[in-house]
Amino acid sequence: MSQTPPAVTVAQIAGMIDHAILKPELTRAEVDAQLDVAAEHRIFSVCVRPSDIAHAVERLTGRGWRSAP
């Protein structure tokens, strides 16, 4: 008798993804678009370039995100 594996939702998968926004040529608008996608889908974590950290924290504050120390 075969067993059906448990169903996994898109939200559960998104909650396991680490999203990297690291390309040096990205514009601020492109970074913002990626941050918005991550927030919309409730991606587990986002890694940004050092120059984007303060902006990312500001943009994601109040959207269910917390920054790493």
Tab-separated table of C-alpha atoms in Angstrom:
chain	number	residue	atom	x	y	z
A	1	MET	CA	0.000	0.000	0.000
A	2	SER	CA	1.556	3.307	-1.037
A	3	GLN	CA	1.237	6.375	1.088
A	4	THR	CA	0.579	9.832	-0.268
A	5	PRO	CA	3.203	12.315	0.900
A	6	PRO	CA	1.872	15.206	2.956
A	7	ALA	CA	0.807	18.231	0.947
A	8	VAL	CA	3.155	21.185	1.103
A	9	THR	CA	1.805	24.653	0.452
A	10	VAL	CA	3.480	27.466	-1.449
A	11	ALA	CA	3.514	29.471	1.789
A	12	GLN	CA	5.359	26.684	3.590
A	13	ILE	CA	7.970	26.495	0.852
A	14	ALA	CA	8.372	30.291	0.781
A	15	GLY	CA	8.955	30.189	4.520
A	16	MET	CA	12.052	28.043	3.889
A	17	ILE	CA	13.672	30.192	1.195
A	18	ASP	CA	16.713	32.411	1.711
A	19	HIS	CA	16.611	35.107	-0.974
A	20	ALA	CA	19.855	36.822	-2.036
A	21	ILE	CA	19.759	40.309	-3.570
A	22	LEU	CA	23.487	40.713	-4.138
A	23	LYS	CA	24.227	41.580	-7.763
A	24	PRO	CA	26.452	44.673	-7.763
A	25	GLU	CA	24.697	46.211	-10.770
A	26	LEU	CA	21.196	46.264	-9.241
A	27	THR	CA	19.494	49.639	-9.041
A	28	ARG	CA	17.607	50.794	-5.954
A	29	ALA	CA	14.329	50.185	-7.829
A	30	GLU	CA	15.362	46.598	-8.593
A	31	VAL	CA	16.348	46.005	-4.972
A	32	ASP	CA	13.003	47.453	-3.844
A	33	ALA	CA	11.127	45.190	-6.246
A	34	GLN	CA	12.915	42.126	-4.871
A	35	LEU	CA	12.304	43.211	-1.271
A	36	ASP	CA	8.614	43.645	-2.084
A	37	VAL	CA	8.440	40.152	-3.596
A	38	ALA	CA	10.113	38.695	-0.521
A	39	ALA	CA	7.688	40.504	1.785
A	40	GLU	CA	4.640	39.583	-0.308
A	41	HIS	CA	5.505	35.882	-0.308
A	42	ARG	CA	6.826	35.901	3.264
A	43	ILE	CA	10.224	34.558	2.238
A	44	PHE	CA	12.179	33.337	5.267
A	45	SER	CA	15.192	35.603	4.883
A	46	VAL	CA	16.761	38.148	2.557
A	47	CYS	CA	20.482	38.762	2.132
A	48	VAL	CA	21.392	42.158	0.687
A	49	ARG	CA	24.585	43.998	-0.214
A	50	PRO	CA	26.156	45.849	2.719
A	51	SER	CA	25.230	49.166	1.107
A	52	ASP	CA	21.534	48.125	1.071
A	53	ILE	CA	21.191	46.960	4.680
A	54	ALA	CA	19.786	50.157	6.199
A	55	HIS	CA	17.419	50.641	3.277
A	56	ALA	CA	16.197	47.032	3.423
A	57	VAL	CA	15.571	47.260	7.162
A	58	GLU	CA	13.616	50.482	6.667
A	59	ARG	CA	11.608	49.107	3.729
A	60	LEU	CA	10.702	45.846	5.474
A	61	THR	CA	9.988	47.247	8.948
A	62	GLY	CA	6.345	46.789	9.846
A	63	ARG	CA	5.874	44.062	7.239
A	64	GLY	CA	6.495	41.110	9.547
A	65	TRP	CA	10.297	41.157	9.218
A	66	ARG	CA	13.064	41.493	11.740
A	67	SER	CA	16.702	42.144	11.047
A	68	ALA	CA	19.557	39.950	12.153
A	69	PRO	CA	21.954	41.437	14.677
